[in-house]
CSV table of C-alpha atoms and ligand atoms in Angstrom, one decimal:
chain,number,residue,atom,x,y,z
A,1,UNK,CA,0.0,0.0,0.2
A,2,UNK,CA,1.3,3.4,-1.0
A,3,UNK,CA,1.9,6.0,1.8
A,4,UNK,CA,1.1,9.6,1.2
A,5,UNK,CA,4.6,10.4,2.5
A,6,UNK,CA,6.2,8.0,0.3
A,7,UNK,CA,8.6,9.4,-2.6
A,8,UNK,CA,6.8,10.7,-5.5
A,9,UNK,CA,8.2,11.9,-8.9
A,10,UNK,CA,7.1,14.0,-11.9
A,11,UNK,CA,8.8,12.8,-15.1
A,12,UNK,CA,8.8,15.1,-18.1
A,13,UNK,CA,9.7,13.3,-21.6
A,14,UNK,CA,10.8,15.9,-24.5
A,15,UNK,CA,10.8,13.7,-27.4
A,16,UNK,CA,12.9,15.7,-30.2
A,17,UNK,CA,16.6,15.6,-31.0
A,18,UNK,CA,18.7,17.1,-33.5
A,19,UNK,CA,19.6,13.8,-35.1
A,20,UNK,CA,18.9,10.3,-34.2
A,21,UNK,CA,21.6,8.3,-33.1
A,22,UNK,CA,22.0,4.7,-34.8
A,23,UNK,CA,22.0,2.5,-31.6
A,24,UNK,CA,19.0,4.6,-29.6
A,25,UNK,CA,15.4,3.3,-29.7
A,26,UNK,CA,14.1,6.0,-27.0
A,27,UNK,CA,11.0,7.6,-28.2
A,28,UNK,CA,13.0,10.4,-29.7
A,29,UNK,CA,12.3,12.3,-33.3
A,30,UNK,CA,14.0,14.9,-35.4
A,31,UNK,CA,11.5,17.6,-36.8
A,32,UNK,CA,13.8,19.5,-39.4
A,33,UNK,CA,11.1,22.2,-39.8
A,34,UNK,CA,11.2,22.9,-36.0
A,35,UNK,CA,8.0,22.6,-33.7
A,36,UNK,CA,5.8,24.9,-32.1
A,37,UNK,CA,7.4,24.7,-28.8
A,38,UNK,CA,4.5,26.9,-27.2
A,39,UNK,CA,1.5,24.7,-28.3
A,40,UNK,CA,3.4,21.8,-26.9
A,41,UNK,CA,3.9,23.5,-23.6
A,42,UNK,CA,0.1,24.2,-23.3
A,43,UNK,CA,-0.4,20.0,-23.9
A,44,UNK,CA,2.1,19.4,-21.0
A,45,UNK,CA,0.4,21.8,-18.7
A,46,UNK,CA,-2.8,20.0,-19.6
A,47,UNK,CA,-1.6,16.8,-18.6
A,48,UNK,CA,-0.1,17.9,-15.7
A,49,UNK,CA,-3.4,19.0,-14.5
A,50,UNK,CA,-4.8,15.7,-15.3
A,51,UNK,CA,-2.2,13.7,-13.2
A,52,UNK,CA,-2.7,16.1,-10.5
A,53,UNK,CA,-6.4,15.2,-10.2
A,54,UNK,CA,-5.4,11.5,-9.9
A,55,UNK,CA,-2.6,12.2,-7.1
A,56,UNK,CA,-4.2,15.0,-4.5
A,57,UNK,CA,-1.7,15.6,-1.8
A,58,UNK,CA,1.2,14.2,-2.8
A,59,UNK,CA,4.3,15.8,-2.1
A,60,UNK,CA,7.0,16.1,-5.2
A,61,UNK,CA,10.5,14.5,-4.0
A,62,UNK,CA,11.8,14.6,-7.7
A,63,UNK,CA,11.4,15.8,-11.1
A,64,UNK,CA,13.4,14.6,-14.1
A,65,UNK,CA,13.3,16.2,-17.8
A,66,UNK,CA,14.4,13.1,-20.0
A,67,UNK,CA,14.1,12.4,-23.7
A,68,UNK,CA,14.7,12.8,-26.3
A,69,UNK,CA,16.8,15.9,-25.8
A,70,UNK,CA,15.3,18.1,-23.1
A,71,UNK,CA,18.1,20.6,-23.5
A,72,UNK,CA,16.5,21.5,-26.7
A,73,UNK,CA,13.8,23.2,-24.6
A,74,UNK,CA,14.0,26.9,-23.8
A,75,UNK,CA,14.6,27.7,-20.3
A,76,UNK,CA,11.5,29.4,-20.3
A,77,UNK,CA,9.6,26.3,-21.3
A,78,UNK,CA,11.3,24.3,-18.3
A,79,UNK,CA,10.7,27.3,-15.8
A,80,UNK,CA,6.8,27.4,-16.9
A,81,UNK,CA,6.3,23.5,-16.5
A,82,UNK,CA,8.0,23.9,-13.1
A,83,UNK,CA,5.7,26.5,-12.0
A,84,UNK,CA,2.9,24.4,-13.1
A,85,UNK,CA,4.2,21.3,-10.9
A,86,UNK,CA,4.8,23.9,-8.2
A,87,UNK,CA,0.9,24.9,-8.5
A,88,UNK,CA,-0.6,21.5,-8.4
A,89,UNK,CA,1.8,19.8,-5.9
A,90,UNK,CA,3.7,20.7,-2.8
A,91,UNK,CA,7.4,20.3,-4.3
A,92,UNK,CA,9.8,19.3,-1.2
A,93,UNK,CA,12.3,22.2,-0.5
A,94,UNK,CA,15.2,19.7,-1.0
A,95,UNK,CA,13.6,18.0,-4.2
A,96,UNK,CA,16.0,16.9,-7.0
A,97,UNK,CA,15.2,18.5,-10.1
A,98,UNK,CA,17.2,16.8,-13.2
A,99,UNK,CA,17.6,17.6,-16.8
A,100,UNK,CA,19.0,15.6,-19.1
A,101,UNK,CA,21.4,17.3,-21.8
A,102,UNK,CA,23.3,16.8,-24.9
A,103,UNK,CA,27.1,18.2,-24.6
A,104,UNK,CA,27.0,20.5,-27.4
A,105,UNK,CA,28.3,24.0,-27.0
A,106,UNK,CA,24.8,25.6,-28.2
A,107,UNK,CA,23.2,23.6,-25.4
A,108,UNK,CA,25.5,24.3,-22.8
A,109,UNK,CA,24.6,27.8,-23.4
A,110,UNK,CA,21.3,27.2,-21.7
A,111,UNK,CA,22.6,26.3,-18.6
A,112,UNK,CA,22.4,29.4,-16.8
A,113,UNK,CA,18.5,29.8,-17.9
A,114,UNK,CA,18.1,26.2,-16.7
A,115,UNK,CA,19.8,26.7,-13.0
A,116,UNK,CA,17.5,30.2,-13.1
A,117,UNK,CA,14.5,27.9,-13.9
A,118,UNK,CA,14.7,25.6,-10.6
A,119,UNK,CA,17.0,23.1,-12.4
A,120,UNK,CA,19.6,21.7,-9.9
A,121,UNK,CA,21.1,18.8,-11.4
A,122,UNK,CA,21.8,17.9,-15.1
A,123,UNK,CA,22.7,14.5,-16.8
A,124,UNK,CA,25.1,14.9,-19.9
A,125,UNK,CA,25.1,12.3,-22.8
A,126,UNK,CA,28.8,12.4,-23.3
A,127,UNK,CA,28.8,8.7,-24.4
A,128,UNK,CA,32.7,8.1,-25.3
A,129,UNK,CA,35.8,10.2,-25.0
A,130,UNK,CA,37.3,10.0,-28.4
A,131,UNK,CA,36.1,11.7,-31.6
A,132,UNK,CA,36.5,8.3,-33.7
A,133,UNK,CA,33.6,6.7,-31.5
A,134,UNK,CA,31.4,9.6,-31.2
A,135,UNK,CA,31.4,9.7,-34.9
A,136,UNK,CA,30.6,5.8,-34.9
A,137,UNK,CA,28.0,6.5,-32.3
A,138,UNK,CA,26.5,9.3,-34.5
A,139,UNK,CA,26.9,12.0,-32.1
A,140,UNK,CA,26.8,15.8,-32.8
A,141,UNK,CA,29.7,16.7,-30.4
A,142,UNK,CA,33.3,16.2,-29.9
A,143,UNK,CA,34.9,14.9,-26.8
A,144,UNK,CA,36.6,18.1,-26.4
A,145,UNK,CA,32.8,20.0,-26.6
A,146,UNK,CA,31.5,17.5,-24.1
A,147,UNK,CA,34.4,17.9,-21.7
A,148,UNK,CA,33.9,21.4,-21.9
A,149,UNK,CA,30.0,20.9,-21.1
A,150,UNK,CA,30.9,19.0,-18.2
A,151,UNK,CA,33.3,21.8,-16.8
A,152,UNK,CA,30.7,24.3,-17.7
A,153,UNK,CA,27.9,22.0,-15.8
A,154,UNK,CA,29.9,21.9,-12.6
A,155,UNK,CA,30.1,25.4,-12.5
A,156,UNK,CA,26.1,25.9,-12.7
A,157,UNK,CA,25.1,23.0,-11.0
A,158,UNK,CA,25.8,21.6,-7.5
A,159,UNK,CA,25.1,17.8,-8.7
A,160,UNK,CA,25.9,16.7,-12.0
A,161,UNK,CA,26.3,13.3,-13.7
A,162,UNK,CA,27.1,12.0,-17.4
A,163,UNK,CA,26.7,8.9,-19.4
A,164,UNK,CA,29.1,6.6,-21.1
A,165,UNK,CA,28.5,3.7,-23.6
A,166,UNK,CA,30.9,1.2,-23.5
A,167,UNK,CA,31.5,-2.5,-25.1
A,168,UNK,CA,31.5,-0.6,-28.2
A,169,UNK,CA,32.7,-1.9,-31.7
A,170,UNK,CA,36.2,-3.1,-31.2
A,171,UNK,CA,36.9,-1.6,-27.8
A,172,UNK,CA,39.5,-3.5,-25.9
A,173,UNK,CA,39.5,-4.1,-22.4
A,174,UNK,CA,42.9,-1.8,-22.3
A,175,UNK,CA,41.3,0.9,-24.1
A,176,UNK,CA,38.1,1.1,-21.9
A,177,UNK,CA,40.5,0.8,-19.0
A,178,UNK,CA,42.4,4.2,-20.3
A,179,UNK,CA,39.1,5.8,-21.1
A,180,UNK,CA,37.4,5.4,-17.7
A,181,UNK,CA,40.2,6.1,-16.0
A,182,UNK,CA,40.0,9.7,-17.8
A,183,UNK,CA,36.5,9.6,-17.2
A,184,UNK,CA,36.8,9.2,-13.6
A,185,UNK,CA,39.0,12.3,-13.5
A,186,UNK,CA,36.1,14.1,-14.8
A,187,UNK,CA,33.5,12.7,-12.7
A,188,UNK,CA,31.7,14.7,-10.0
A,189,UNK,CA,29.0,12.7,-7.7
A,190,UNK,CA,27.2,10.5,-10.5
A,191,UNK,CA,28.2,8.4,-13.6
A,192,UNK,CA,26.1,6.2,-15.8
A,193,UNK,CA,27.7,3.7,-17.6
A,194,UNK,CA,26.0,1.5,-19.9
A,195,UNK,CA,27.1,-1.5,-22.2
A,196,UNK,CA,26.1,-1.0,-25.6
A,197,UNK,CA,23.0,-2.8,-26.4
A,198,UNK,CA,21.6,-3.7,-29.6
A,199,UNK,CA,18.2,-2.5,-29.9
A,200,UNK,CA,15.8,-3.9,-32.3
A,201,UNK,CA,14.7,-1.7,-35.3
A,202,UNK,CA,18.0,0.5,-35.0
A,203,UNK,CA,20.5,1.0,-37.6
A,204,UNK,CA,22.8,-0.6,-35.5
A,205,UNK,CA,20.6,-3.6,-35.1
A,206,UNK,CA,20.4,-3.9,-39.1
A,207,UNK,CA,24.4,-4.0,-39.2
A,208,UNK,CA,25.1,-6.4,-36.3
A,209,UNK,CA,22.7,-9.0,-38.1
A,210,UNK,CA,24.5,-8.3,-41.2
A,211,UNK,CA,27.7,-9.0,-39.5
A,212,UNK,CA,29.3,-5.6,-40.0
A,213,UNK,CA,29.1,-4.4,-36.5
A,214,UNK,CA,31.0,-6.5,-34.1
A,215,UNK,CA,30.6,-5.5,-30.5
A,216,UNK,CA,32.4,-7.6,-27.3
A,217,UNK,CA,30.4,-10.2,-26.0
A,218,UNK,CA,30.4,-13.1,-23.6
A,219,UNK,CA,33.7,-13.5,-21.8
A,220,UNK,CA,34.9,-9.8,-23.1
A,221,UNK,CA,31.8,-8.2,-22.3
A,222,UNK,CA,31.9,-9.4,-18.5
A,223,UNK,CA,35.6,-8.5,-18.3
A,224,UNK,CA,34.6,-5.0,-19.2
A,225,UNK,CA,31.8,-5.0,-16.8
A,226,UNK,CA,34.1,-6.3,-14.0
A,227,UNK,CA,36.8,-3.7,-14.7
A,228,UNK,CA,34.1,-0.9,-14.7
A,229,UNK,CA,33.1,-2.1,-11.0
A,230,UNK,CA,36.3,-2.3,-10.0
A,231,UNK,CA,37.7,1.3,-11.0
A,232,UNK,CA,34.4,3.0,-10.1
A,233,UNK,CA,34.5,1.3,-6.7
A,234,UNK,CA,38.3,2.6,-6.2
A,235,UNK,CA,37.5,6.1,-7.2
A,236,UNK,CA,34.6,6.1,-4.6
A,237,UNK,CA,31.9,5.7,-7.0
A,238,UNK,CA,30.5,2.3,-6.4
A,239,UNK,CA,27.6,0.7,-8.3
A,240,UNK,CA,24.1,1.2,-6.3
A,241,UNK,CA,22.4,-0.2,-9.7
A,242,UNK,CA,23.6,-2.2,-12.7
A,243,UNK,CA,24.6,1.0,-14.8
A,244,UNK,CA,24.7,3.4,-12.3
A,245,UNK,CA,27.6,4.6,-9.9
A,246,UNK,CA,27.4,7.4,-7.1
A,247,UNK,CA,29.5,8.6,-4.3
A,248,UNK,CA,27.3,7.3,-1.1
A,249,UNK,CA,24.6,9.9,-0.7
A,250,UNK,CA,24.7,11.1,-4.3
A,251,UNK,CA,22.4,8.4,-6.1
A,252,UNK,CA,20.0,9.9,-8.5
A,253,UNK,CA,16.9,10.0,-6.1
A,254,UNK,CA,14.5,9.9,-9.2
A,255,UNK,CA,15.9,6.7,-10.5
A,256,UNK,CA,15.7,5.2,-6.9
A,257,UNK,CA,12.0,6.0,-7.1
A,258,UNK,CA,11.4,3.5,-10.1
A,259,UNK,CA,13.8,0.8,-9.1
A,260,UNK,CA,12.3,1.0,-5.5
A,261,UNK,CA,8.8,0.8,-6.9
A,262,UNK,CA,7.2,4.5,-5.8
A,263,UNK,CA,4.7,6.3,-7.8
A,264,UNK,CA,5.7,8.8,-10.5
A,265,UNK,CA,3.4,10.7,-13.2
A,266,UNK,CA,4.6,11.1,-16.7
A,267,UNK,CA,3.8,13.4,-19.2
A,268,UNK,CA,4.8,14.0,-22.4
A,269,UNK,CA,4.7,11.7,-25.5
A,270,UNK,CA,5.5,7.8,-24.6
A,271,UNK,CA,6.0,8.6,-20.9
A,272,UNK,CA,4.9,5.9,-18.5
A,273,UNK,CA,3.5,6.2,-15.0
A,274,UNK,CA,2.6,4.4,-12.0
A,275,UNK,CA,0.1,5.9,-9.9
A,276,UNK,CA,-1.6,4.6,-6.9
A,277,UNK,CA,-5.4,5.2,-6.6
A,278,UNK,CA,-7.6,3.9,-4.1
A,279,UNK,CA,-5.0,1.5,-3.0
A,280,UNK,CA,-4.6,0.1,-6.4
A,281,UNK,CA,-1.4,0.5,-8.7
A,282,UNK,CA,-2.2,2.1,-12.3
A,283,UNK,CA,0.2,2.0,-15.2
A,284,UNK,CA,-0.2,4.5,-17.7
A,285,UNK,CA,1.5,4.9,-21.0
A,286,UNK,CA,1.0,7.9,-23.4
A,287,UNK,CA,0.8,7.7,-26.9
A,288,UNK,CA,4.4,8.0,-28.7
A,289,UNK,CA,4.1,10.0,-32.0
A,290,UNK,CA,4.5,13.6,-30.7
A,291,UNK,CA,1.7,15.0,-33.1
A,292,UNK,CA,-0.8,12.3,-32.3
A,293,UNK,CA,-0.1,13.0,-28.4
A,294,UNK,CA,-0.3,16.4,-28.8
A,295,UNK,CA,-3.9,16.6,-30.8
A,296,UNK,CA,-5.2,14.2,-28.3
A,297,UNK,CA,-4.3,16.1,-25.3
A,298,UNK,CA,-5.7,19.0,-26.7
A,299,UNK,CA,-9.2,17.8,-27.4
A,300,UNK,CA,-9.3,15.4,-24.7
A,301,UNK,CA,-6.8,16.5,-21.9
A,302,UNK,CA,-4.7,13.4,-21.8
A,303,UNK,CA,-2.8,11.4,-24.2
A,304,UNK,CA,-2.9,7.8,-23.1
A,305,UNK,CA,-2.3,4.9,-25.3
A,306,UNK,CA,-2.8,2.5,-22.6
A,307,UNK,CA,-4.4,2.5,-18.8
A,308,UNK,CA,-4.4,-0.5,-16.6
A,309,UNK,CA,-4.7,-1.4,-13.3
A,310,UNK,CA,-1.9,-3.9,-12.1
A,311,UNK,CA,-2.8,-7.2,-10.2
A,312,UNK,CA,-1.2,-7.9,-7.3
A,313,UNK,CA,1.2,-10.5,-8.8
A,314,UNK,CA,1.9,-8.0,-11.6
A,315,UNK,CA,3.0,-5.3,-9.1
A,316,UNK,CA,5.1,-8.0,-7.4
A,317,UNK,CA,6.8,-9.2,-10.6
A,318,UNK,CA,7.6,-5.4,-11.1
A,319,UNK,CA,9.1,-4.6,-7.9
A,320,UNK,CA,11.3,-7.8,-8.4
A,321,UNK,CA,12.3,-6.8,-11.7
A,322,UNK,CA,13.2,-3.2,-10.9
A,323,UNK,CA,14.5,-3.8,-7.3
A,324,UNK,CA,17.1,-6.5,-8.2
A,325,UNK,CA,18.9,-3.9,-10.5
A,326,UNK,CA,19.8,-2.3,-7.1
A,327,UNK,CA,23.1,-3.3,-5.1
A,328,UNK,CA,20.4,-2.9,-1.9
A,329,UNK,CA,18.0,-5.1,-3.5
A,330,UNK,CA,14.4,-5.6,-2.3
A,331,UNK,CA,12.6,-6.0,0.9
A,332,UNK,CA,11.1,-9.5,0.8
A,333,UNK,CA,8.6,-8.5,3.6
A,334,UNK,CA,7.7,-5.7,1.2
A,335,UNK,CA,7.5,-8.2,-1.6
A,336,UNK,CA,5.4,-10.8,0.5
A,337,UNK,CA,2.8,-7.7,1.5
A,338,UNK,CA,2.4,-6.8,-2.2
A,339,UNK,CA,0.9,-10.1,-3.5
A,340,UNK,CA,0.7,-12.2,-0.1
A,341,UNK,CA,3.2,-14.9,-1.4
A,342,UNK,CA,6.8,-15.4,-0.3
A,343,UNK,CA,9.7,-16.3,-2.8
A,344,UNK,CA,10.7,-20.1,-3.2
A,345,UNK,CA,13.0,-20.6,-0.4
A,346,UNK,CA,14.9,-23.4,-1.9
A,347,UNK,CA,15.1,-21.5,-5.1
A,348,UNK,CA,16.8,-18.6,-3.2
A,349,UNK,CA,19.1,-21.0,-1.5
A,350,UNK,CA,20.2,-22.7,-4.7
A,351,UNK,CA,21.1,-19.3,-6.4
A,352,UNK,CA,22.8,-18.0,-3.4
A,353,UNK,CA,25.1,-21.4,-3.4
A,354,UNK,CA,25.9,-20.5,-6.8
A,355,UNK,CA,27.1,-16.7,-5.6
A,356,UNK,CA,24.4,-15.0,-7.9
A,357,UNK,CA,22.0,-13.7,-4.7
A,358,UNK,CA,22.9,-12.7,-1.1
A,359,UNK,CA,20.4,-12.3,1.6
A,360,UNK,CA,20.8,-10.1,4.8
A,361,UNK,CA,17.9,-10.3,7.1
A,362,UNK,CA,15.0,-9.4,5.2
A,363,UNK,CA,16.5,-8.0,1.9
A,364,UNK,CA,17.6,-10.1,-0.9
A,365,UNK,CA,20.2,-8.8,-3.9
A,366,UNK,CA,22.0,-9.9,-6.7
A,367,UNK,CA,26.0,-9.9,-6.4
A,368,UNK,CA,27.9,-8.5,-8.6
A,369,UNK,CA,28.3,-11.8,-10.7
A,370,UNK,CA,24.5,-12.0,-10.1
A,371,UNK,CA,23.8,-8.5,-11.8
A,372,UNK,CA,25.5,-10.0,-14.7
A,373,UNK,CA,22.8,-12.4,-15.4
A,374,UNK,CA,20.1,-10.5,-14.0
A,375,UNK,CA,17.4,-11.7,-16.4
A,376,UNK,CA,18.1,-15.4,-15.9
A,377,UNK,CA,17.9,-14.6,-11.8
A,378,UNK,CA,14.5,-12.9,-12.3
A,379,UNK,CA,13.3,-15.7,-14.5
A,380,UNK,CA,14.0,-18.3,-11.9
A,381,UNK,CA,12.8,-16.2,-8.9
A,382,UNK,CA,9.7,-15.3,-10.4
A,383,UNK,CA,8.7,-18.7,-11.9
B,1,LIG,C1,17.1,9.1,-22.8
B,1,LIG,S1,19.2,8.8,-23.6
B,1,LIG,C2,19.6,10.3,-23.8
B,1,LIG,C3,20.3,11.5,-23.4
B,1,LIG,C4,20.6,12.4,-24.4
B,1,LIG,N1,19.7,12.6,-25.3
B,1,LIG,C5,22.0,12.0,-25.1
B,1,LIG,O1,21.7,11.4,-26.1
B,1,LIG,O2,22.8,12.7,-24.9
B,1,LIG,C6,19.8,8.4,-22.0
B,1,LIG,C7,21.1,7.6,-22.2
B,1,LIG,O3,21.0,6.3,-22.4
B,1,LIG,C8,22.3,5.7,-23.1
B,1,LIG,N2,21.6,4.6,-24.3
B,1,LIG,C9,20.7,5.1,-25.2
B,1,LIG,N3,20.6,4.0,-26.1
B,1,LIG,C10,21.6,2.9,-25.8
B,1,LIG,C11,21.9,1.5,-26.1
B,1,LIG,N4,21.4,1.1,-27.2
B,1,LIG,N5,22.9,1.1,-25.5
B,1,LIG,C12,23.6,1.6,-24.3
B,1,LIG,N6,23.0,2.7,-23.6
B,1,LIG,C13,22.2,3.4,-24.9
B,1,LIG,C14,23.1,6.7,-23.7
B,1,LIG,O4,24.2,6.8,-22.7
B,1,LIG,C15,22.1,7.8,-23.1
B,1,LIG,O5,22.6,9.2,-22.9
B,2,LIG,S1,20.9,8.8,-27.8
B,2,LIG,FE1,19.7,10.9,-27.1
B,2,LIG,S2,20.5,12.2,-28.8
B,2,LIG,FE2,20.7,10.4,-29.4
B,2,LIG,S3,18.7,9.7,-30.5
B,2,LIG,FE3,18.8,8.9,-28.6
B,2,LIG,S4,17.8,10.5,-26.9
B,2,LIG,FE4,18.3,11.4,-29.2
């Protein structure tokens, strides 16, 4: 049962990008002719009003502008959305307000405006520290430009993170070690380090299927993963989630809210939400096409593609799936409270003896080795 004083987040999805990166399957679109930003803003405000009517009295503990590329938004648009959130709900005084930015020099010029609008944390998509890799990833910035954006972000924001993609084409363990050491020299309090995933329907997937894109897999991918954990831990940024590292206390509060199974309202094309109403968890997802979403919100005040109430078993599976991504794992008592069933003890013991799971009082977590085979673990536990 969700309590009123549990964390509650607002996610704002901005679905536009300057160019589409060939590995990415996020809901992001390129509109060369530009967009009517004022018209989109009006629709975001309408959707926020709808969510406020579903979740009265909640205190907002975090807000996240994700994308797409939210750093293409005018600071005034960000300020208007934050003002509307503050009008509908109480925003806690220490709420974490993050905006995802691409590290081009043009976007860095907006940092002061975002800070003035109320953003207090940025997350930059640096992706790689060499220009050849950035080109291969289809990025619109050089490594030097990205590092300049990192330095500027540190001046404007108390908290900042950046993302890298590793296990890229042709990347050796030695090359990643050298790159990661440089990354750590520039890191602030948080880093997201993702292994390149081949996403269905992307240009990378086509090249991978045709054999013209080879990326580290199996033994080599796990070596890259373990090296990442070791170097980050030694630098004081241990993993708190499969791909996320932070100085203790600097974990992303907004992302923790997803992994810990708390409620959030997501506005914008393709955004997902989890809100508890009348004691039941509802899962909502918005229409992905920006223009179809816009028209739908303008005419009906909401832009959902699906709305469903999760059963207790579905909620429990979701908590297991998300929570085991975290180093802290899940609370077995909370899991049992969600659907009334405990996990199979014999199965847990077998996975513990394989070194994949560890139990500590009422908590159950995947070990570092276990997080590498998380999908298998979850399937076995949920079976
Ligand atoms: C919503 S995306 C984008 C943020 C921002 N638009 C940018 O590209 O800088 C968040 C992060 O997901 C990661 N990502 C996206 N697609 C990926 C893939 N196929 N494999 C691994 N990481 C990926 C990238 O590191 C990216 O920065
Ligand atoms: S990685 Fe970022 S910039 Fe590239 S297409 Fe995806 S959301 Fe857009």
